[in-house]
């Protein structure tokens, strides 16, 4: 606990300190390792869907992947796990789905293929690659692209979601409180389902969950047959629930102390 407090104090003094490394091994601790040669490449991913429904099976997604805008331009393992789970659940028709930290847009694109009205979001450098992937999969009628910076006010053109999705968003420590704030701002009541998938990479990940537990509780998704397989890769798929005390406080006053 003392180590966590010290780390938080250091972050307050210098939020970008984790990026000031001369050693490549230290840099690898900040962001997930990524293949340096990936530039404007095309990949195709497929996911099995509910065979009992009138749905595409498999769900096939074509992606432009490009590491040049940042690590978000790559399809990462937790995103593929969440995409596979969404496909397995079947139809998402009528659902308003919002994905945070979309990167390539993979998870939201799968939701769009299954009938959801999806909004995929990330920072400005990734908007172009997301838009290309929406167009390439003929999903412009179902999937929109928007800039959303964690910690900032939610733009008015981003709809309140029925389902909030996030995958591979836990890797950059200074962004931890910003991500938690955005999650809390978007989940205003119990009607929003939150699916959160992440791959454990660093001991510091526990700092994120220390912050998260102030606003949310969570449980492992237990209806996924692939759980044992992805758990062996240190990947967890969680269902987040807003703490009722925090919800009640926000309905009474705009500030919860």
JSON list of C-alpha atoms in Angstrom, two decimals:
[
{"chain": "A", "resi": 1, "resn": "UNK", "atom": "CA", "xyz": [0.00, 0.00, 0.00]},
{"chain": "A", "resi": 2, "resn": "UNK", "atom": "CA", "xyz": [2.87, 2.36, 0.79]},
{"chain": "A", "resi": 3, "resn": "UNK", "atom": "CA", "xyz": [4.32, 1.66, -2.65]},
{"chain": "A", "resi": 4, "resn": "UNK", "atom": "CA", "xyz": [0.99, 2.53, -4.29]},
{"chain": "A", "resi": 5, "resn": "UNK", "atom": "CA", "xyz": [0.74, 5.82, -2.41]},
{"chain": "A", "resi": 6, "resn": "UNK", "atom": "CA", "xyz": [4.30, 6.73, -3.38]},
{"chain": "A", "resi": 7, "resn": "UNK", "atom": "CA", "xyz": [3.64, 5.91, -7.04]},
{"chain": "A", "resi": 8, "resn": "UNK", "atom": "CA", "xyz": [0.52, 8.08, -7.04]},
{"chain": "A", "resi": 9, "resn": "UNK", "atom": "CA", "xyz": [2.43, 11.01, -5.54]},
{"chain": "A", "resi": 10, "resn": "UNK", "atom": "CA", "xyz": [5.15, 10.68, -8.16]},
{"chain": "A", "resi": 11, "resn": "UNK", "atom": "CA", "xyz": [2.53, 10.60, -10.92]},
{"chain": "A", "resi": 12, "resn": "UNK", "atom": "CA", "xyz": [1.01, 13.84, -9.61]},
{"chain": "A", "resi": 13, "resn": "UNK", "atom": "CA", "xyz": [4.42, 15.53, -9.78]},
{"chain": "A", "resi": 14, "resn": "UNK", "atom": "CA", "xyz": [5.27, 14.17, -13.22]},
{"chain": "A", "resi": 15, "resn": "UNK", "atom": "CA", "xyz": [2.44, 12.38, -15.11]},
{"chain": "A", "resi": 16, "resn": "UNK", "atom": "CA", "xyz": [4.71, 11.52, -18.03]},
{"chain": "A", "resi": 17, "resn": "UNK", "atom": "CA", "xyz": [7.55, 10.07, -15.98]},
{"chain": "A", "resi": 18, "resn": "UNK", "atom": "CA", "xyz": [6.80, 6.54, -17.20]},
{"chain": "A", "resi": 19, "resn": "UNK", "atom": "CA", "xyz": [7.64, 7.58, -20.74]},
{"chain": "A", "resi": 20, "resn": "UNK", "atom": "CA", "xyz": [11.03, 9.04, -19.90]},
{"chain": "A", "resi": 21, "resn": "UNK", "atom": "CA", "xyz": [13.09, 5.89, -20.18]},
{"chain": "A", "resi": 22, "resn": "UNK", "atom": "CA", "xyz": [16.34, 5.33, -21.97]},
{"chain": "A", "resi": 23, "resn": "UNK", "atom": "CA", "xyz": [16.06, 1.60, -21.58]},
{"chain": "A", "resi": 24, "resn": "UNK", "atom": "CA", "xyz": [13.91, -0.37, -24.04]},
{"chain": "A", "resi": 25, "resn": "UNK", "atom": "CA", "xyz": [13.06, -2.90, -21.35]},
{"chain": "A", "resi": 26, "resn": "UNK", "atom": "CA", "xyz": [11.62, -0.13, -19.19]},
{"chain": "A", "resi": 27, "resn": "UNK", "atom": "CA", "xyz": [9.61, 1.21, -22.09]},
{"chain": "A", "resi": 28, "resn": "UNK", "atom": "CA", "xyz": [8.10, -2.23, -22.59]},
{"chain": "A", "resi": 29, "resn": "UNK", "atom": "CA", "xyz": [6.64, -1.92, -19.09]},
{"chain": "A", "resi": 30, "resn": "UNK", "atom": "CA", "xyz": [4.65, 1.17, -20.09]},
{"chain": "A", "resi": 31, "resn": "UNK", "atom": "CA", "xyz": [2.74, -0.13, -23.11]},
{"chain": "A", "resi": 32, "resn": "UNK", "atom": "CA", "xyz": [2.05, -3.63, -24.42]},
{"chain": "A", "resi": 33, "resn": "UNK", "atom": "CA", "xyz": [4.81, -5.02, -26.61]},
{"chain": "A", "resi": 34, "resn": "UNK", "atom": "CA", "xyz": [3.94, -4.46, -30.26]},
{"chain": "A", "resi": 35, "resn": "UNK", "atom": "CA", "xyz": [5.41, -5.67, -33.54]},
{"chain": "A", "resi": 36, "resn": "UNK", "atom": "CA", "xyz": [7.35, -2.66, -34.89]},
{"chain": "A", "resi": 37, "resn": "UNK", "atom": "CA", "xyz": [6.89, -3.66, -38.54]},
{"chain": "A", "resi": 38, "resn": "UNK", "atom": "CA", "xyz": [3.08, -3.40, -38.64]},
{"chain": "A", "resi": 39, "resn": "UNK", "atom": "CA", "xyz": [2.17, -0.56, -40.98]},
{"chain": "A", "resi": 40, "resn": "UNK", "atom": "CA", "xyz": [-1.06, -0.25, -42.93]},
{"chain": "A", "resi": 41, "resn": "UNK", "atom": "CA", "xyz": [-1.62, -4.00, -43.10]},
{"chain": "A", "resi": 42, "resn": "UNK", "atom": "CA", "xyz": [-4.91, -5.84, -43.65]},
{"chain": "A", "resi": 43, "resn": "UNK", "atom": "CA", "xyz": [-6.02, -8.70, -41.41]},
{"chain": "A", "resi": 44, "resn": "UNK", "atom": "CA", "xyz": [-9.20, -10.74, -41.29]},
{"chain": "A", "resi": 45, "resn": "UNK", "atom": "CA", "xyz": [-10.66, -12.13, -38.07]},
{"chain": "A", "resi": 46, "resn": "UNK", "atom": "CA", "xyz": [-13.65, -14.44, -37.67]},
{"chain": "A", "resi": 47, "resn": "UNK", "atom": "CA", "xyz": [-15.79, -15.26, -34.66]},
{"chain": "A", "resi": 48, "resn": "UNK", "atom": "CA", "xyz": [-18.44, -17.94, -34.17]},
{"chain": "A", "resi": 49, "resn": "UNK", "atom": "CA", "xyz": [-21.92, -16.62, -33.47]},
{"chain": "A", "resi": 50, "resn": "UNK", "atom": "CA", "xyz": [-25.22, -18.05, -32.23]},
{"chain": "A", "resi": 51, "resn": "UNK", "atom": "CA", "xyz": [-26.20, -20.72, -34.74]},
{"chain": "A", "resi": 52, "resn": "UNK", "atom": "CA", "xyz": [-29.82, -20.70, -33.56]},
{"chain": "A", "resi": 53, "resn": "UNK", "atom": "CA", "xyz": [-30.35, -17.10, -34.68]},
{"chain": "A", "resi": 54, "resn": "UNK", "atom": "CA", "xyz": [-30.49, -15.65, -38.18]},
{"chain": "A", "resi": 55, "resn": "UNK", "atom": "CA", "xyz": [-27.03, -14.16, -37.89]},
{"chain": "A", "resi": 56, "resn": "UNK", "atom": "CA", "xyz": [-23.85, -14.27, -39.92]},
{"chain": "A", "resi": 57, "resn": "UNK", "atom": "CA", "xyz": [-21.81, -17.25, -38.78]},
{"chain": "A", "resi": 58, "resn": "UNK", "atom": "CA", "xyz": [-18.95, -16.80, -38.54]},
{"chain": "A", "resi": 59, "resn": "UNK", "atom": "CA", "xyz": [-18.82, -13.05, -38.04]},
{"chain": "A", "resi": 60, "resn": "UNK", "atom": "CA", "xyz": [-15.97, -11.90, -40.28]},
{"chain": "A", "resi": 61, "resn": "UNK", "atom": "CA", "xyz": [-14.23, -8.58, -39.69]},
{"chain": "A", "resi": 62, "resn": "UNK", "atom": "CA", "xyz": [-11.59, -7.04, -41.93]},
{"chain": "A", "resi": 63, "resn": "UNK", "atom": "CA", "xyz": [-9.20, -4.67, -40.19]},
{"chain": "A", "resi": 64, "resn": "UNK", "atom": "CA", "xyz": [-6.57, -2.23, -41.27]},
{"chain": "A", "resi": 65, "resn": "UNK", "atom": "CA", "xyz": [-3.90, -2.40, -38.56]},
{"chain": "A", "resi": 66, "resn": "UNK", "atom": "CA", "xyz": [-1.19, 0.20, -38.24]},
{"chain": "A", "resi": 67, "resn": "UNK", "atom": "CA", "xyz": [1.16, 0.80, -35.32]},
{"chain": "A", "resi": 68, "resn": "UNK", "atom": "CA", "xyz": [2.20, 4.27, -36.49]},
{"chain": "A", "resi": 69, "resn": "UNK", "atom": "CA", "xyz": [-0.66, 6.15, -34.69]},
{"chain": "A", "resi": 70, "resn": "UNK", "atom": "CA", "xyz": [0.21, 4.27, -31.48]},
{"chain": "A", "resi": 71, "resn": "UNK", "atom": "CA", "xyz": [-0.39, 0.92, -29.85]},
{"chain": "A", "resi": 72, "resn": "UNK", "atom": "CA", "xyz": [-4.16, 1.34, -30.32]},
{"chain": "A", "resi": 73, "resn": "UNK", "atom": "CA", "xyz": [-3.76, 0.69, -34.03]},
{"chain": "A", "resi": 74, "resn": "UNK", "atom": "CA", "xyz": [-3.18, -3.01, -33.39]},
{"chain": "A", "resi": 75, "resn": "UNK", "atom": "CA", "xyz": [-5.69, -5.79, -32.62]},
{"chain": "A", "resi": 76, "resn": "UNK", "atom": "CA", "xyz": [-4.79, -6.91, -29.08]},
{"chain": "A", "resi": 77, "resn": "UNK", "atom": "CA", "xyz": [-5.66, -10.21, -27.34]},
{"chain": "A", "resi": 78, "resn": "UNK", "atom": "CA", "xyz": [-8.25, -8.88, -24.87]},
{"chain": "A", "resi": 79, "resn": "UNK", "atom": "CA", "xyz": [-10.10, -7.20, -27.73]},
{"chain": "A", "resi": 80, "resn": "UNK", "atom": "CA", "xyz": [-10.32, -10.50, -29.57]},
{"chain": "A", "resi": 81, "resn": "UNK", "atom": "CA", "xyz": [-11.59, -12.24, -26.41]},
{"chain": "A", "resi": 82, "resn": "UNK", "atom": "CA", "xyz": [-14.32, -9.62, -25.92]},
{"chain": "A", "resi": 83, "resn": "UNK", "atom": "CA", "xyz": [-15.24, -9.68, -29.61]},
{"chain": "A", "resi": 84, "resn": "UNK", "atom": "CA", "xyz": [-15.58, -13.48, -29.49]},
{"chain": "A", "resi": 85, "resn": "UNK", "atom": "CA", "xyz": [-17.82, -13.26, -26.41]},
{"chain": "A", "resi": 86, "resn": "UNK", "atom": "CA", "xyz": [-20.06, -10.67, -28.05]},
{"chain": "A", "resi": 87, "resn": "UNK", "atom": "CA", "xyz": [-20.40, -12.84, -31.15]},
{"chain": "A", "resi": 88, "resn": "UNK", "atom": "CA", "xyz": [-21.22, -15.92, -29.09]},
{"chain": "A", "resi": 89, "resn": "UNK", "atom": "CA", "xyz": [-24.08, -14.09, -27.34]},
{"chain": "A", "resi": 90, "resn": "UNK", "atom": "CA", "xyz": [-25.95, -13.66, -30.62]},
{"chain": "A", "resi": 91, "resn": "UNK", "atom": "CA", "xyz": [-28.11, -10.76, -31.75]},
{"chain": "A", "resi": 92, "resn": "UNK", "atom": "CA", "xyz": [-27.46, -7.24, -30.46]},
{"chain": "A", "resi": 93, "resn": "UNK", "atom": "CA", "xyz": [-30.29, -5.71, -32.45]},
{"chain": "A", "resi": 94, "resn": "UNK", "atom": "CA", "xyz": [-31.81, -2.65, -30.77]},
{"chain": "A", "resi": 95, "resn": "UNK", "atom": "CA", "xyz": [-28.88, -2.12, -28.40]},
{"chain": "A", "resi": 96, "resn": "UNK", "atom": "CA", "xyz": [-26.97, 1.15, -28.16]},
{"chain": "A", "resi": 97, "resn": "UNK", "atom": "CA", "xyz": [-23.36, 0.06, -27.73]},
{"chain": "A", "resi": 98, "resn": "UNK", "atom": "CA", "xyz": [-20.42, 2.31, -26.87]},
{"chain": "A", "resi": 99, "resn": "UNK", "atom": "CA", "xyz": [-16.82, 1.13, -26.96]},
{"chain": "A", "resi": 100, "resn": "UNK", "atom": "CA", "xyz": [-14.03, 2.94, -25.13]},
{"chain": "A", "resi": 101, "resn": "UNK", "atom": "CA", "xyz": [-10.45, 2.88, -26.34]},
{"chain": "A", "resi": 102, "resn": "UNK", "atom": "CA", "xyz": [-11.55, 1.20, -29.53]},
{"chain": "A", "resi": 103, "resn": "UNK", "atom": "CA", "xyz": [-8.25, 1.41, -31.39]},
{"chain": "A", "resi": 104, "resn": "UNK", "atom": "CA", "xyz": [-9.02, -0.43, -34.62]},
{"chain": "A", "resi": 105, "resn": "UNK", "atom": "CA", "xyz": [-12.70, -0.64, -33.65]},
{"chain": "A", "resi": 106, "resn": "UNK", "atom": "CA", "xyz": [-12.78, -4.44, -33.62]},
{"chain": "A", "resi": 107, "resn": "UNK", "atom": "CA", "xyz": [-15.17, -4.99, -30.72]},
{"chain": "A", "resi": 108, "resn": "UNK", "atom": "CA", "xyz": [-17.66, -2.34, -31.80]},
{"chain": "A", "resi": 109, "resn": "UNK", "atom": "CA", "xyz": [-17.55, -3.60, -35.38]},
{"chain": "A", "resi": 110, "resn": "UNK", "atom": "CA", "xyz": [-18.55, -7.08, -34.23]},
{"chain": "A", "resi": 111, "resn": "UNK", "atom": "CA", "xyz": [-21.45, -5.56, -32.28]},
{"chain": "A", "resi": 112, "resn": "UNK", "atom": "CA", "xyz": [-22.49, -3.65, -35.41]},
{"chain": "A", "resi": 113, "resn": "UNK", "atom": "CA", "xyz": [-22.37, -6.82, -37.50]},
{"chain": "A", "resi": 114, "resn": "UNK", "atom": "CA", "xyz": [-24.80, -8.35, -35.03]},
{"chain": "A", "resi": 115, "resn": "UNK", "atom": "CA", "xyz": [-27.32, -5.51, -35.29]},
{"chain": "A", "resi": 116, "resn": "UNK", "atom": "CA", "xyz": [-26.25, -3.04, -32.62]},
{"chain": "A", "resi": 117, "resn": "UNK", "atom": "CA", "xyz": [-26.13, 0.71, -33.07]},
{"chain": "A", "resi": 118, "resn": "UNK", "atom": "CA", "xyz": [-22.49, 1.06, -32.09]},
{"chain": "A", "resi": 119, "resn": "UNK", "atom": "CA", "xyz": [-20.29, 4.05, -31.41]},
{"chain": "A", "resi": 120, "resn": "UNK", "atom": "CA", "xyz": [-16.55, 3.34, -31.37]},
{"chain": "A", "resi": 121, "resn": "UNK", "atom": "CA", "xyz": [-14.34, 5.92, -29.68]},
{"chain": "A", "resi": 122, "resn": "UNK", "atom": "CA", "xyz": [-10.70, 6.76, -29.11]},
{"chain": "A", "resi": 123, "resn": "UNK", "atom": "CA", "xyz": [-8.28, 9.66, -29.30]},
{"chain": "A", "resi": 124, "resn": "UNK", "atom": "CA", "xyz": [-7.85, 11.78, -32.42]},
{"chain": "A", "resi": 125, "resn": "UNK", "atom": "CA", "xyz": [-4.86, 9.92, -33.98]},
{"chain": "A", "resi": 126, "resn": "UNK", "atom": "CA", "xyz": [-6.97, 6.74, -34.26]},
{"chain": "A", "resi": 127, "resn": "UNK", "atom": "CA", "xyz": [-10.11, 8.25, -35.77]},
{"chain": "A", "resi": 128, "resn": "UNK", "atom": "CA", "xyz": [-8.95, 7.70, -39.35]},
{"chain": "A", "resi": 129, "resn": "UNK", "atom": "CA", "xyz": [-8.12, 4.01, -38.92]},
{"chain": "A", "resi": 130, "resn": "UNK", "atom": "CA", "xyz": [-11.45, 3.37, -37.17]},
{"chain": "A", "resi": 131, "resn": "UNK", "atom": "CA", "xyz": [-13.36, 5.15, -39.96]},
{"chain": "A", "resi": 132, "resn": "UNK", "atom": "CA", "xyz": [-11.54, 3.10, -42.59]},
{"chain": "A", "resi": 133, "resn": "UNK", "atom": "CA", "xyz": [-12.45, -0.12, -40.80]},
{"chain": "A", "resi": 134, "resn": "UNK", "atom": "CA", "xyz": [-16.11, 0.87, -40.52]},
{"chain": "A", "resi": 135, "resn": "UNK", "atom": "CA", "xyz": [-16.25, 1.60, -44.25]},
{"chain": "A", "resi": 136, "resn": "UNK", "atom": "CA", "xyz": [-14.34, -1.53, -45.25]},
{"chain": "A", "resi": 137, "resn": "UNK", "atom": "CA", "xyz": [-16.85, -3.72, -43.37]},
{"chain": "A", "resi": 138, "resn": "UNK", "atom": "CA", "xyz": [-19.88, -1.91, -44.88]},
{"chain": "A", "resi": 139, "resn": "UNK", "atom": "CA", "xyz": [-21.06, -0.84, -41.44]},
{"chain": "A", "resi": 140, "resn": "UNK", "atom": "CA", "xyz": [-21.57, 2.90, -41.91]},
{"chain": "A", "resi": 141, "resn": "UNK", "atom": "CA", "xyz": [-25.31, 2.43, -41.27]},
{"chain": "A", "resi": 142, "resn": "UNK", "atom": "CA", "xyz": [-24.65, 0.75, -37.91]},
{"chain": "A", "resi": 143, "resn": "UNK", "atom": "CA", "xyz": [-21.35, 2.05, -36.53]},
{"chain": "A", "resi": 144, "resn": "UNK", "atom": "CA", "xyz": [-20.27, 5.65, -35.91]},
{"chain": "A", "resi": 145, "resn": "UNK", "atom": "CA", "xyz": [-16.84, 6.95, -34.97]},
{"chain": "A", "resi": 146, "resn": "UNK", "atom": "CA", "xyz": [-16.20, 9.63, -32.36]},
{"chain": "A", "resi": 147, "resn": "UNK", "atom": "CA", "xyz": [-13.32, 11.18, -30.47]},
{"chain": "A", "resi": 148, "resn": "UNK", "atom": "CA", "xyz": [-13.52, 10.61, -26.72]},
{"chain": "A", "resi": 149, "resn": "UNK", "atom": "CA", "xyz": [-10.69, 11.55, -24.39]},
{"chain": "A", "resi": 150, "resn": "UNK", "atom": "CA", "xyz": [-10.89, 9.90, -21.00]},
{"chain": "A", "resi": 151, "resn": "UNK", "atom": "CA", "xyz": [-11.38, 12.25, -18.09]},
{"chain": "A", "resi": 152, "resn": "UNK", "atom": "CA", "xyz": [-12.97, 14.98, -20.21]},
{"chain": "A", "resi": 153, "resn": "UNK", "atom": "CA", "xyz": [-16.71, 15.76, -20.34]},
{"chain": "A", "resi": 154, "resn": "UNK", "atom": "CA", "xyz": [-18.67, 13.32, -22.48]},
{"chain": "A", "resi": 155, "resn": "UNK", "atom": "CA", "xyz": [-19.43, 14.98, -25.86]},
{"chain": "A", "resi": 156, "resn": "UNK", "atom": "CA", "xyz": [-23.13, 15.60, -26.44]},
{"chain": "A", "resi": 157, "resn": "UNK", "atom": "CA", "xyz": [-23.14, 13.63, -29.68]},
{"chain": "A", "resi": 158, "resn": "UNK", "atom": "CA", "xyz": [-22.11, 10.41, -27.89]},
{"chain": "A", "resi": 159, "resn": "UNK", "atom": "CA", "xyz": [-25.28, 8.57, -26.83]},
{"chain": "A", "resi": 160, "resn": "UNK", "atom": "CA", "xyz": [-25.80, 7.05, -23.41]},
{"chain": "A", "resi": 161, "resn": "UNK", "atom": "CA", "xyz": [-25.16, 3.34, -23.94]},
{"chain": "A", "resi": 162, "resn": "UNK", "atom": "CA", "xyz": [-27.21, 0.28, -23.13]},
{"chain": "A", "resi": 163, "resn": "UNK", "atom": "CA", "xyz": [-23.92, -1.62, -23.24]},
{"chain": "A", "resi": 164, "resn": "UNK", "atom": "CA", "xyz": [-20.47, -0.20, -22.54]},
{"chain": "A", "resi": 165, "resn": "UNK", "atom": "CA", "xyz": [-17.46, -2.14, -23.83]},
{"chain": "A", "resi": 166, "resn": "UNK", "atom": "CA", "xyz": [-13.76, -1.76, -23.06]},
{"chain": "A", "resi": 167, "resn": "UNK", "atom": "CA", "xyz": [-10.85, -4.03, -23.92]},
{"chain": "A", "resi": 168, "resn": "UNK", "atom": "CA", "xyz": [-7.09, -3.66, -23.41]},
{"chain": "A", "resi": 169, "resn": "UNK", "atom": "CA", "xyz": [-7.50, -0.25, -21.80]},
{"chain": "A", "resi": 170, "resn": "UNK", "atom": "CA", "xyz": [-5.34, -0.91, -18.71]},
{"chain": "A", "resi": 171, "resn": "UNK", "atom": "CA", "xyz": [-1.69, -0.25, -19.54]},
{"chain": "A", "resi": 172, "resn": "UNK", "atom": "CA", "xyz": [-0.79, 3.44, -18.99]},
{"chain": "A", "resi": 173, "resn": "UNK", "atom": "CA", "xyz": [-0.77, 4.40, -15.32]},
{"chain": "A", "resi": 174, "resn": "UNK", "atom": "CA", "xyz": [-1.39, 8.16, -15.59]},
{"chain": "A", "resi": 175, "resn": "UNK", "atom": "CA", "xyz": [-4.59, 7.35, -17.53]},
{"chain": "A", "resi": 176, "resn": "UNK", "atom": "CA", "xyz": [-6.02, 5.10, -14.81]},
{"chain": "A", "resi": 177, "resn": "UNK", "atom": "CA", "xyz": [-8.02, 7.82, -12.95]},
{"chain": "A", "resi": 178, "resn": "UNK", "atom": "CA", "xyz": [-9.14, 9.31, -16.27]},
{"chain": "A", "resi": 179, "resn": "UNK", "atom": "CA", "xyz": [-10.55, 5.99, -17.46]},
{"chain": "A", "resi": 180, "resn": "UNK", "atom": "CA", "xyz": [-12.36, 5.44, -14.16]},
{"chain": "A", "resi": 181, "resn": "UNK", "atom": "CA", "xyz": [-13.89, 8.92, -14.37]},
{"chain": "A", "resi": 182, "resn": "UNK", "atom": "CA", "xyz": [-15.16, 8.30, -17.89]},
{"chain": "A", "resi": 183, "resn": "UNK", "atom": "CA", "xyz": [-16.63, 4.93, -16.91]},
{"chain": "A", "resi": 184, "resn": "UNK", "atom": "CA", "xyz": [-18.40, 6.57, -13.97]},
{"chain": "A", "resi": 185, "resn": "UNK", "atom": "CA", "xyz": [-19.69, 9.44, -16.11]},
{"chain": "A", "resi": 186, "resn": "UNK", "atom": "CA", "xyz": [-21.19, 7.03, -18.65]},
{"chain": "A", "resi": 187, "resn": "UNK", "atom": "CA", "xyz": [-22.75, 4.54, -16.24]},
{"chain": "A", "resi": 188, "resn": "UNK", "atom": "CA", "xyz": [-25.46, 6.52, -14.52]},
{"chain": "A", "resi": 189, "resn": "UNK", "atom": "CA", "xyz": [-27.73, 3.65, -13.48]},
{"chain": "A", "resi": 190, "resn": "UNK", "atom": "CA", "xyz": [-28.01, -0.13, -13.37]},
{"chain": "A", "resi": 191, "resn": "UNK", "atom": "CA", "xyz": [-29.52, -0.35, -16.84]},
{"chain": "A", "resi": 192, "resn": "UNK", "atom": "CA", "xyz": [-26.09, -0.06, -18.50]},
{"chain": "A", "resi": 193, "resn": "UNK", "atom": "CA", "xyz": [-24.24, -3.34, -18.92]},
{"chain": "A", "resi": 194, "resn": "UNK", "atom": "CA", "xyz": [-20.46, -2.95, -18.72]},
{"chain": "A", "resi": 195, "resn": "UNK", "atom": "CA", "xyz": [-18.12, -5.58, -20.16]},
{"chain": "A", "resi": 196, "resn": "UNK", "atom": "CA", "xyz": [-14.47, -4.96, -19.38]},
{"chain": "A", "resi": 197, "resn": "UNK", "atom": "CA", "xyz": [-11.70, -7.20, -20.71]},
{"chain": "A", "resi": 198, "resn": "UNK", "atom": "CA", "xyz": [-8.05, -6.79, -19.88]},
{"chain": "A", "resi": 199, "resn": "UNK", "atom": "CA", "xyz": [-4.75, -8.63, -19.96]},
{"chain": "A", "resi": 200, "resn": "UNK", "atom": "CA", "xyz": [-2.65, -8.48, -16.82]},
{"chain": "A", "resi": 201, "resn": "UNK", "atom": "CA", "xyz": [0.81, -7.24, -17.73]},
{"chain": "A", "resi": 202, "resn": "UNK", "atom": "CA", "xyz": [2.21, -5.37, -14.75]},
{"chain": "A", "resi": 203, "resn": "UNK", "atom": "CA", "xyz": [1.93, -5.40, -10.98]},
{"chain": "A", "resi": 204, "resn": "UNK", "atom": "CA", "xyz": [0.90, -1.77, -11.25]},
{"chain": "A", "resi": 205, "resn": "UNK", "atom": "CA", "xyz": [-2.41, -2.88, -12.82]},
{"chain": "A", "resi": 206, "resn": "UNK", "atom": "CA", "xyz": [-3.72, -3.30, -9.28]},
{"chain": "A", "resi": 207, "resn": "UNK", "atom": "CA", "xyz": [-3.58, 0.47, -8.92]},
{"chain": "A", "resi": 208, "resn": "UNK", "atom": "CA", "xyz": [-6.28, 0.73, -11.57]},
{"chain": "A", "resi": 209, "resn": "UNK", "atom": "CA", "xyz": [-8.54, -1.64, -9.67]},
{"chain": "A", "resi": 210, "resn": "UNK", "atom": "CA", "xyz": [-7.89, 0.24, -6.43]},
{"chain": "A", "resi": 211, "resn": "UNK", "atom": "CA", "xyz": [-9.32, 3.30, -8.16]},
{"chain": "A", "resi": 212, "resn": "UNK", "atom": "CA", "xyz": [-12.08, 1.37, -9.90]},
{"chain": "A", "resi": 213, "resn": "UNK", "atom": "CA", "xyz": [-13.47, -0.14, -6.70]},
{"chain": "A", "resi": 214, "resn": "UNK", "atom": "CA", "xyz": [-14.35, 3.36, -5.46]},
{"chain": "A", "resi": 215, "resn": "UNK", "atom": "CA", "xyz": [-17.05, 3.50, -8.15]},
{"chain": "A", "resi": 216, "resn": "UNK", "atom": "CA", "xyz": [-17.72, -0.09, -9.25]},
{"chain": "A", "resi": 217, "resn": "UNK", "atom": "CA", "xyz": [-17.89, -3.69, -8.18]},
{"chain": "A", "resi": 218, "resn": "UNK", "atom": "CA", "xyz": [-17.14, -6.49, -10.62]},
{"chain": "A", "resi": 219, "resn": "UNK", "atom": "CA", "xyz": [-17.48, -10.20, -11.22]},
{"chain": "A", "resi": 220, "resn": "UNK", "atom": "CA", "xyz": [-15.90, -12.56, -13.71]},
{"chain": "A", "resi": 221, "resn": "UNK", "atom": "CA", "xyz": [-18.08, -13.37, -16.71]},
{"chain": "A", "resi": 222, "resn": "UNK", "atom": "CA", "xyz": [-18.86, -17.03, -16.05]},
{"chain": "A", "resi": 223, "resn": "UNK", "atom": "CA", "xyz": [-20.97, -17.99, -19.07]},
{"chain": "A", "resi": 224, "resn": "UNK", "atom": "CA", "xyz": [-18.09, -18.03, -21.55]},
{"chain": "A", "resi": 225, "resn": "UNK", "atom": "CA", "xyz": [-16.89, -21.53, -22.58]},
{"chain": "A", "resi": 226, "resn": "UNK", "atom": "CA", "xyz": [-13.55, -20.04, -23.61]},
{"chain": "A", "resi": 227, "resn": "UNK", "atom": "CA", "xyz": [-12.83, -18.75, -20.10]},
{"chain": "A", "resi": 228, "resn": "UNK", "atom": "CA", "xyz": [-10.26, -21.40, -19.17]},
{"chain": "A", "resi": 229, "resn": "UNK", "atom": "CA", "xyz": [-8.32, -20.82, -22.37]},
{"chain": "A", "resi": 230, "resn": "UNK", "atom": "CA", "xyz": [-8.01, -17.04, -22.10]},
{"chain": "A", "resi": 231, "resn": "UNK", "atom": "CA", "xyz": [-7.43, -17.18, -18.34]},
{"chain": "A", "resi": 232, "resn": "UNK", "atom": "CA", "xyz": [-4.23, -19.11, -19.03]},
{"chain": "A", "resi": 233, "resn": "UNK", "atom": "CA", "xyz": [-3.10, -16.05, -21.01]},
{"chain": "A", "resi": 234, "resn": "UNK", "atom": "CA", "xyz": [-3.70, -13.78, -17.98]},
{"chain": "A", "resi": 235, "resn": "UNK", "atom": "CA", "xyz": [-6.82, -12.30, -19.62]},
{"chain": "A", "resi": 236, "resn": "UNK", "atom": "CA", "xyz": [-9.92, -11.55, -17.56]},
{"chain": "A", "resi": 237, "resn": "UNK", "atom": "CA", "xyz": [-13.42, -10.69, -18.80]},
{"chain": "A", "resi": 238, "resn": "UNK", "atom": "CA", "xyz": [-15.34, -8.78, -16.15]},
{"chain": "A", "resi": 239, "resn": "UNK", "atom": "CA", "xyz": [-18.85, -7.44, -15.74]},
{"chain": "A", "resi": 240, "resn": "UNK", "atom": "CA", "xyz": [-18.80, -4.12, -13.88]},
{"chain": "A", "resi": 241, "resn": "UNK", "atom": "CA", "xyz": [-21.65, -2.84, -11.72]},
{"chain": "A", "resi": 242, "resn": "UNK", "atom": "CA", "xyz": [-21.93, 0.69, -10.40]},
{"chain": "A", "resi": 243, "resn": "UNK", "atom": "CA", "xyz": [-21.91, 0.93, -6.63]},
{"chain": "A", "resi": 244, "resn": "UNK", "atom": "CA", "xyz": [-25.39, 1.83, -5.43]},
{"chain": "A", "resi": 245, "resn": "UNK", "atom": "CA", "xyz": [-24.06, 4.29, -2.85]},
{"chain": "A", "resi": 246, "resn": "UNK", "atom": "CA", "xyz": [-22.36, 6.26, -5.61]},
{"chain": "A", "resi": 247, "resn": "UNK", "atom": "CA", "xyz": [-25.48, 6.21, -7.79]},
{"chain": "A", "resi": 248, "resn": "UNK", "atom": "CA", "xyz": [-27.70, 7.38, -4.93]},
{"chain": "A", "resi": 249, "resn": "UNK", "atom": "CA", "xyz": [-25.30, 10.18, -4.07]},
{"chain": "A", "resi": 250, "resn": "UNK", "atom": "CA", "xyz": [-25.23, 11.46, -7.65]},
{"chain": "A", "resi": 251, "resn": "UNK", "atom": "CA", "xyz": [-29.02, 11.62, -7.83]},
{"chain": "A", "resi": 252, "resn": "UNK", "atom": "CA", "xyz": [-29.14, 13.85, -4.75]},
{"chain": "A", "resi": 253, "resn": "UNK", "atom": "CA", "xyz": [-26.26, 16.19, -5.49]},
{"chain": "A", "resi": 254, "resn": "UNK", "atom": "CA", "xyz": [-23.83, 16.88, -8.29]},
{"chain": "A", "resi": 255, "resn": "UNK", "atom": "CA", "xyz": [-20.91, 16.29, -5.96]},
{"chain": "A", "resi": 256, "resn": "UNK", "atom": "CA", "xyz": [-20.42, 13.19, -3.90]},
{"chain": "A", "resi": 257, "resn": "UNK", "atom": "CA", "xyz": [-18.16, 13.53, -0.91]}
]
